[in-house]
Every structure is written in structure tokens, then in C-alpha cells.
mmCIF file of C-alpha atoms in Angstrom:
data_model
loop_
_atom_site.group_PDB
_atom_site.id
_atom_site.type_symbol
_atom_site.label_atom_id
_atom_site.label_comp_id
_atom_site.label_asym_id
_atom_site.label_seq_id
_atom_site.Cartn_x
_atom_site.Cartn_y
_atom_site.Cartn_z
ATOM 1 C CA UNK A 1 -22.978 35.882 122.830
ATOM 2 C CA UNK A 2 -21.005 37.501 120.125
ATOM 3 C CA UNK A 3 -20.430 33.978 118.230
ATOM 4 C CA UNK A 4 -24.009 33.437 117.817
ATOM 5 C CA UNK A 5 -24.573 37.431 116.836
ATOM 6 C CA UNK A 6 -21.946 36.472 114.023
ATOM 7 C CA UNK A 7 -23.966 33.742 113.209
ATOM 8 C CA UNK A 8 -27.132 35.297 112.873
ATOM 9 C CA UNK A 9 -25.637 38.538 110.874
ATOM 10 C CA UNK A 10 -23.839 36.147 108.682
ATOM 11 C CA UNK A 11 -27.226 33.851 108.121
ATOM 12 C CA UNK A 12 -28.580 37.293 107.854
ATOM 13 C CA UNK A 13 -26.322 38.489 105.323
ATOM 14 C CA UNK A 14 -26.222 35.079 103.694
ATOM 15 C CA UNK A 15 -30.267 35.465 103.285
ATOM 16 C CA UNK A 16 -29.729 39.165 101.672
ATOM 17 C CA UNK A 17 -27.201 38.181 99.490
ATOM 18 C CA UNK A 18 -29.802 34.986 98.240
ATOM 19 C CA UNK A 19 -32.633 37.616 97.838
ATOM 20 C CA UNK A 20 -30.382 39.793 95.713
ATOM 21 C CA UNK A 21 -29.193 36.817 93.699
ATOM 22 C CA UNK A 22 -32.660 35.787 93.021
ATOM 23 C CA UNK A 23 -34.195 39.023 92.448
ATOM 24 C CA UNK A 24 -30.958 39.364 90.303
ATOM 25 C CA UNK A 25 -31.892 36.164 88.393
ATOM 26 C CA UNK A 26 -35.832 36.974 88.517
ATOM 27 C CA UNK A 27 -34.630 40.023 86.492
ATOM 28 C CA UNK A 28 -32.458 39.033 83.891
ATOM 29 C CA UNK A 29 -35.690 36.157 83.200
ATOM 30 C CA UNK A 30 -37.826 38.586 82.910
ATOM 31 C CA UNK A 31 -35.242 40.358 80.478
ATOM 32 C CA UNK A 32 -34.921 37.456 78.798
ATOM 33 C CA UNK A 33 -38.457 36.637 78.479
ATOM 34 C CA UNK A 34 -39.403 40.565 77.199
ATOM 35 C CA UNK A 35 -36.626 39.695 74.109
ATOM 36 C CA UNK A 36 -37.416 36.685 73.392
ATOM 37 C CA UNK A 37 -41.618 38.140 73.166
ATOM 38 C CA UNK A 38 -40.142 40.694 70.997
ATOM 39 C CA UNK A 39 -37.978 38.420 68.592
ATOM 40 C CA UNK A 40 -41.240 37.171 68.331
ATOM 41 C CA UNK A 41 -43.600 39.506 67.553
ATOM 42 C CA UNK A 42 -40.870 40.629 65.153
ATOM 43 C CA UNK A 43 -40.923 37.412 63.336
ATOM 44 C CA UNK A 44 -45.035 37.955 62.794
ATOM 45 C CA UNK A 45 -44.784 41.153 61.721
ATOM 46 C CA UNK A 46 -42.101 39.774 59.044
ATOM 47 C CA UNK A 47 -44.044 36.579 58.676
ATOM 48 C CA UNK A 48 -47.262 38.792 57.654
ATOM 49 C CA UNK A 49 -45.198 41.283 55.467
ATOM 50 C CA UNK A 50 -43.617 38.338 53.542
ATOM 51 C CA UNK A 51 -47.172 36.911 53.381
ATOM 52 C CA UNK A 52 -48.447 40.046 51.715
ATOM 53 C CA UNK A 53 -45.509 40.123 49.912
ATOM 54 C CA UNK A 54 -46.087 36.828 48.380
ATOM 55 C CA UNK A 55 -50.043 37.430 48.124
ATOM 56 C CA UNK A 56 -49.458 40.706 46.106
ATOM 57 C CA UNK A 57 -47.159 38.607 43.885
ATOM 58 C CA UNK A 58 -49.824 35.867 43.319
ATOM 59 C CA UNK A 59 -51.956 38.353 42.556
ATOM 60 C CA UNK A 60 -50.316 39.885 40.182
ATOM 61 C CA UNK A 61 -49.072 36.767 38.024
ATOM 62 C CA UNK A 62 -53.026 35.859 38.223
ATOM 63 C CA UNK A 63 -53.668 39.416 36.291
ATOM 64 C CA UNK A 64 -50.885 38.996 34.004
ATOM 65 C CA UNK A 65 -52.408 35.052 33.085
ATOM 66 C CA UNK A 66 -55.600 36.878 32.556
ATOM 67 C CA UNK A 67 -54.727 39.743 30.443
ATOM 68 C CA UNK A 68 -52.589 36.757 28.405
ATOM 69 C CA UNK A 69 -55.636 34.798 28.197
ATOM 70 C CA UNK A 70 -57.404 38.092 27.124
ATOM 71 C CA UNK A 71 -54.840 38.723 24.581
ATOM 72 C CA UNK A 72 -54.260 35.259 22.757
ATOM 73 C CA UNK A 73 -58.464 35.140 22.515
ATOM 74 C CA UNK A 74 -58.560 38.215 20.940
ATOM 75 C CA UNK A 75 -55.684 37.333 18.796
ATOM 76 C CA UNK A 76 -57.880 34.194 18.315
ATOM 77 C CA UNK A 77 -61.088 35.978 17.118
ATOM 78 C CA UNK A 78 -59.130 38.252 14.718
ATOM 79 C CA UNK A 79 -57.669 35.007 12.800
ATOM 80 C CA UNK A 80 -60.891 33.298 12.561
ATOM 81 C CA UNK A 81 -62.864 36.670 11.607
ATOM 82 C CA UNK A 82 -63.920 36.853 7.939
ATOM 83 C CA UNK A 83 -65.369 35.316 5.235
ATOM 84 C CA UNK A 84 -62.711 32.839 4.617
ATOM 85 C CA UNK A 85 -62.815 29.677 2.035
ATOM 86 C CA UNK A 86 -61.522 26.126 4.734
ATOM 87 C CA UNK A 87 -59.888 23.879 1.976
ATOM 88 C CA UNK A 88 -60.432 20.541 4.548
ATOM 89 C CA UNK A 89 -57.061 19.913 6.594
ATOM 90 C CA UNK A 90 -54.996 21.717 5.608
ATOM 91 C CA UNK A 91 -53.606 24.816 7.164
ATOM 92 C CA UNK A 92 -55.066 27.105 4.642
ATOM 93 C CA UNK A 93 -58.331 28.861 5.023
ATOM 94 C CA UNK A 94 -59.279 29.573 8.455
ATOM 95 C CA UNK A 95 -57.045 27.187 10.009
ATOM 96 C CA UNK A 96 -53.732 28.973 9.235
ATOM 97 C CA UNK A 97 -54.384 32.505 10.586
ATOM 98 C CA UNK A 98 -55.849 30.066 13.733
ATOM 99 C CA UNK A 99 -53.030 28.112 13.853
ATOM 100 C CA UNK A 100 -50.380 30.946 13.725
ATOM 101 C CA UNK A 101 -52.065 32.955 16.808
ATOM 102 C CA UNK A 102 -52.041 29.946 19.312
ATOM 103 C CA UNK A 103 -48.478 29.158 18.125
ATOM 104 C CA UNK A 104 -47.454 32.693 18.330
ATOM 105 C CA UNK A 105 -49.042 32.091 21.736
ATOM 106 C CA UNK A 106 -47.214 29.688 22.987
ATOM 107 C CA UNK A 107 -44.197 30.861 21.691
ATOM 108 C CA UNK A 108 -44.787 34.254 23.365
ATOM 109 C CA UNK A 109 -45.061 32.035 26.576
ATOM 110 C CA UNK A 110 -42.444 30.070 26.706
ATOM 111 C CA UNK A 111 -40.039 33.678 25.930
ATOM 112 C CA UNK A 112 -42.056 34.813 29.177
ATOM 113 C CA UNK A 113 -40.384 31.859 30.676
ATOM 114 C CA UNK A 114 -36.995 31.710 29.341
ATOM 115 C CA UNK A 115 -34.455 33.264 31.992
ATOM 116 C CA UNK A 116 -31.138 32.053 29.797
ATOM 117 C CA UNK A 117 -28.027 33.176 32.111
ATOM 118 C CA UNK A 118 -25.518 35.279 30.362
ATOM 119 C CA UNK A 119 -22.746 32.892 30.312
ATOM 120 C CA UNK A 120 -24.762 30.374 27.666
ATOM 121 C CA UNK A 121 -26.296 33.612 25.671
ATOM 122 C CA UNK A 122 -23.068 34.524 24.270
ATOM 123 C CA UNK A 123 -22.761 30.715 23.519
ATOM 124 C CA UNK A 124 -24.665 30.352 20.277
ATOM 125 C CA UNK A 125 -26.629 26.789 21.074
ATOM 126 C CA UNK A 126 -29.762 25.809 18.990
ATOM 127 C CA UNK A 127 -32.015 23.503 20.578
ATOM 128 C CA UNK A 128 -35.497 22.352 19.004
ATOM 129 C CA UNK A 129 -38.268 20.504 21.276
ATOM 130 C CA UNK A 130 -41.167 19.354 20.007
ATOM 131 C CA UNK A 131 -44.206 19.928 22.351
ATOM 132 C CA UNK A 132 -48.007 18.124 22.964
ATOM 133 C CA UNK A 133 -50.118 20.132 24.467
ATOM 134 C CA UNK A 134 -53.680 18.185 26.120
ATOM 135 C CA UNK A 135 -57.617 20.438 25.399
ATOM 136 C CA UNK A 136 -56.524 22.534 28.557
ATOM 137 C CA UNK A 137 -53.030 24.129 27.403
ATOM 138 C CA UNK A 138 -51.214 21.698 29.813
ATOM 139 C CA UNK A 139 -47.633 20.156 28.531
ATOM 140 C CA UNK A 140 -48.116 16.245 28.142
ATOM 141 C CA UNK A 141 -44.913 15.794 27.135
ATOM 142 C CA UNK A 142 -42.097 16.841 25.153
ATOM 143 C CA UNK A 143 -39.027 15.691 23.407
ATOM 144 C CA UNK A 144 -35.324 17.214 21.973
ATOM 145 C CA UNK A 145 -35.769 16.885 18.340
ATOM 146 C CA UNK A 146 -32.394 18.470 17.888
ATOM 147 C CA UNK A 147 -30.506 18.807 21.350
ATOM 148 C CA UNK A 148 -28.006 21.394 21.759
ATOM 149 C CA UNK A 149 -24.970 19.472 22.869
ATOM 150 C CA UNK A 150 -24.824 21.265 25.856
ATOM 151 C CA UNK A 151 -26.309 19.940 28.932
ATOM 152 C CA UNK A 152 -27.184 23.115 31.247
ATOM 153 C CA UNK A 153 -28.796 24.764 27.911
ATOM 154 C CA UNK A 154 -30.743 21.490 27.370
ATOM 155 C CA UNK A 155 -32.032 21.672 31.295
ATOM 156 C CA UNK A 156 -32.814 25.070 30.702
ATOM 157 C CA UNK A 157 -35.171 24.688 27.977
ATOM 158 C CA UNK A 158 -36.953 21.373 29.717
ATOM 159 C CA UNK A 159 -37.438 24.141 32.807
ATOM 160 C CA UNK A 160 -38.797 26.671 30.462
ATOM 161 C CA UNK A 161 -41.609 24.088 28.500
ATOM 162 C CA UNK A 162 -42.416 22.626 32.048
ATOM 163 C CA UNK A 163 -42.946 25.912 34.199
ATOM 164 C CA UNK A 164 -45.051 26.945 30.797
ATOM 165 C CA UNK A 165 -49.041 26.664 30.566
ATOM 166 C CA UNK A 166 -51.148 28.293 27.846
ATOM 167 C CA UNK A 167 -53.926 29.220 27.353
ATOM 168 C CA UNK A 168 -56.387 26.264 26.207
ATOM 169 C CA UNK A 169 -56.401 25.634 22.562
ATOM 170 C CA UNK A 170 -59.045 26.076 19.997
ATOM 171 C CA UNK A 171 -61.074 23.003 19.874
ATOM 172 C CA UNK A 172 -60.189 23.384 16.066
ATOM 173 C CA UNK A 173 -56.454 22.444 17.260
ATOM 174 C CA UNK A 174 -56.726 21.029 20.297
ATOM 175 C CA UNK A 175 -56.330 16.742 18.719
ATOM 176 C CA UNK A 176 -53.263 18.472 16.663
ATOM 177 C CA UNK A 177 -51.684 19.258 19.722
ATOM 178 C CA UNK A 178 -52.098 16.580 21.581
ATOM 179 C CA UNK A 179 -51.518 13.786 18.553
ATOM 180 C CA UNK A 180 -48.676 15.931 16.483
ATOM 181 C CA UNK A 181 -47.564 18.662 18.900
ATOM 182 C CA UNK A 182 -45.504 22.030 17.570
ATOM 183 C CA UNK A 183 -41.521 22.360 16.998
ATOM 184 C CA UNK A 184 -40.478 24.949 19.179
ATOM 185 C CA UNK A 185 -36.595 26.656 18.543
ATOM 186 C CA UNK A 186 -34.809 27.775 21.423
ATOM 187 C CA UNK A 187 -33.508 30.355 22.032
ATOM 188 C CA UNK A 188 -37.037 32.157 21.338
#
């Protein structure tokens, strides 16, 4: 009967149009799914680039604490060469020339460290901190003896003596440190 033909062209039809739809659908997954594998392999690739990146960086703030290291020792050995007279404790004698290349050191560290934006350059402030330094070079603590008035400056400087480590200091000056510390001025 023609009804039934009807209904079996239109189930057949109906049945094409399904397998289209799905293959349609299969498709555009599998579209989907080849993007979203590539977003990801992209994100690796940047993941590992970033990681070099950030390895070559590591790398090449460990060389520059080395050749630091290498530089304040030498420093170190030239103050202390000689045939110098020690007149006890005080800073004459062999202590001063000692006591001027760690403090040039840490100086020269801290300017490594100072990133001052050019707003508060231009502004003139004085700050001085006194530091204490422990036998390793590590900051125990530190203290505004003469703050600058202006807050931001201030924070700056506490950034700059706490990102700071030197080098560790001559066991000659190492209890100074710790017990009577250095004046530091900012801006170095």
C-alpha cells in the first residue's frame, strides 16, 4: 500500500537524516577533541619554554652570586694582605681595610637590589637602616634609624635589605655584625 511505502521512506529518511546528524556530531567531537589536544600540546611546549626560561634565569643569578662571592673574597684577601701592625679593637690595623671591603660589599649588594621607581628618585628622601647580619651573611634584622617620612620609600628600602644576602662575613667581623650591625644610607 502506498501509506505504508510513505511510512517506510519516511522511517527511511528519518534513519538517514539520524545517521547524518550523528556522523555530523561524531565530526565536530572529533574536531573538538583534535583542538582541544592541540591547545594542549601548545600549553607544554609553552610550559617547557617558560621552564627553560626560568632555569636559564636561575642559572644565571647563581653565576652572578658566585662571581660576587669571588669578588668580595678577593677584595677580602687584598685588605688583609700585608704586614700590617692590629692595635686590639679598633678599626685600625688590619681590621679597617677588612672592615671597609665587606661593607663596601654589602653596600654594593643592596645597590644590586635597589629598583627605586622614578617618581620617588626625583623626590630627594634620605633614609638610614641599621642592619645585623648572622656568620652566614643572612639579615637578622633591621631597623629605620632615620626614616624618610615617606612611606612607599620606607617599604622600598625594607624590600631592598630583605631580598639582600651577602656573602658570609669574615669570622674577624662576623660577632660585630650580628651584636652592632652597619648604618646603611639609602639611596645607595
Amino acid at each position: 500500500t502506498p501509506k505504508e511505502e510513505e511510512k517506510v521512506e519516511a522511517k527511511e529518511e528519518k534513519d538517514a537524516n539520524d545517521r547524518d546528524a550523528m556522523a555530523l556530531e561524531k565530526k565536530k567531537s572529533k574536531e573538538a577533541e583534535d583542538r582541544t589536544k592541540d591547545a594542549l600540546k601548545r600549553m607544554r611546549d609553552q610550559v617547557k619554554k617558560d621552564q627553560k626560561a626560568q632555569d636559564k634565569k636561575q642559572q644565571e643569578l647563581l653565576s652572578k652570586k658566585e662571581a660576587e662571592l669571588k669578588k668580595f673574597e678577593q677584595t677580602y684577601r687584598e685588605a688583609i694582605r700585608g704586614n700590617q701592625k692590629n692595635q686590639g679593637s679598633s678599626s685600625e690595623g688590619t681590621m679597617k681595610p677588612l672592615q671597609d671591603a665587606y661593607i663596601g660589599h654589602i653596600r654594593e649588594i643592596l645597590r644590586s637590589n635597589w629598583d627605586l621607581p622614578v617618581y620617588l628618585q626625583s623626590k630627594g628622601l634620605r633614609a638610614v637602616v641599621h642592619i645585623f647580619l648572622d656568620a652566614r651573611g643572612k639579615v637578622i634584622r633591621s631597623r629605620f634609624v632615620q626614616s624618610s617620612g615617606n612611606d612607599i620609600f620606607d617599604e622600598f628600602v625594607k624590600g631592598t635589605v630583605q631580598r639582600s644576602s651577602f656573602a658570609p662575613p669574615p669570622e674577624e667581623m662576623s660577632n660585630v655584625l650580628r651584636n652592632q650591625g652597619v648604618e646603611v644610607l639609602f639611596p645607595l
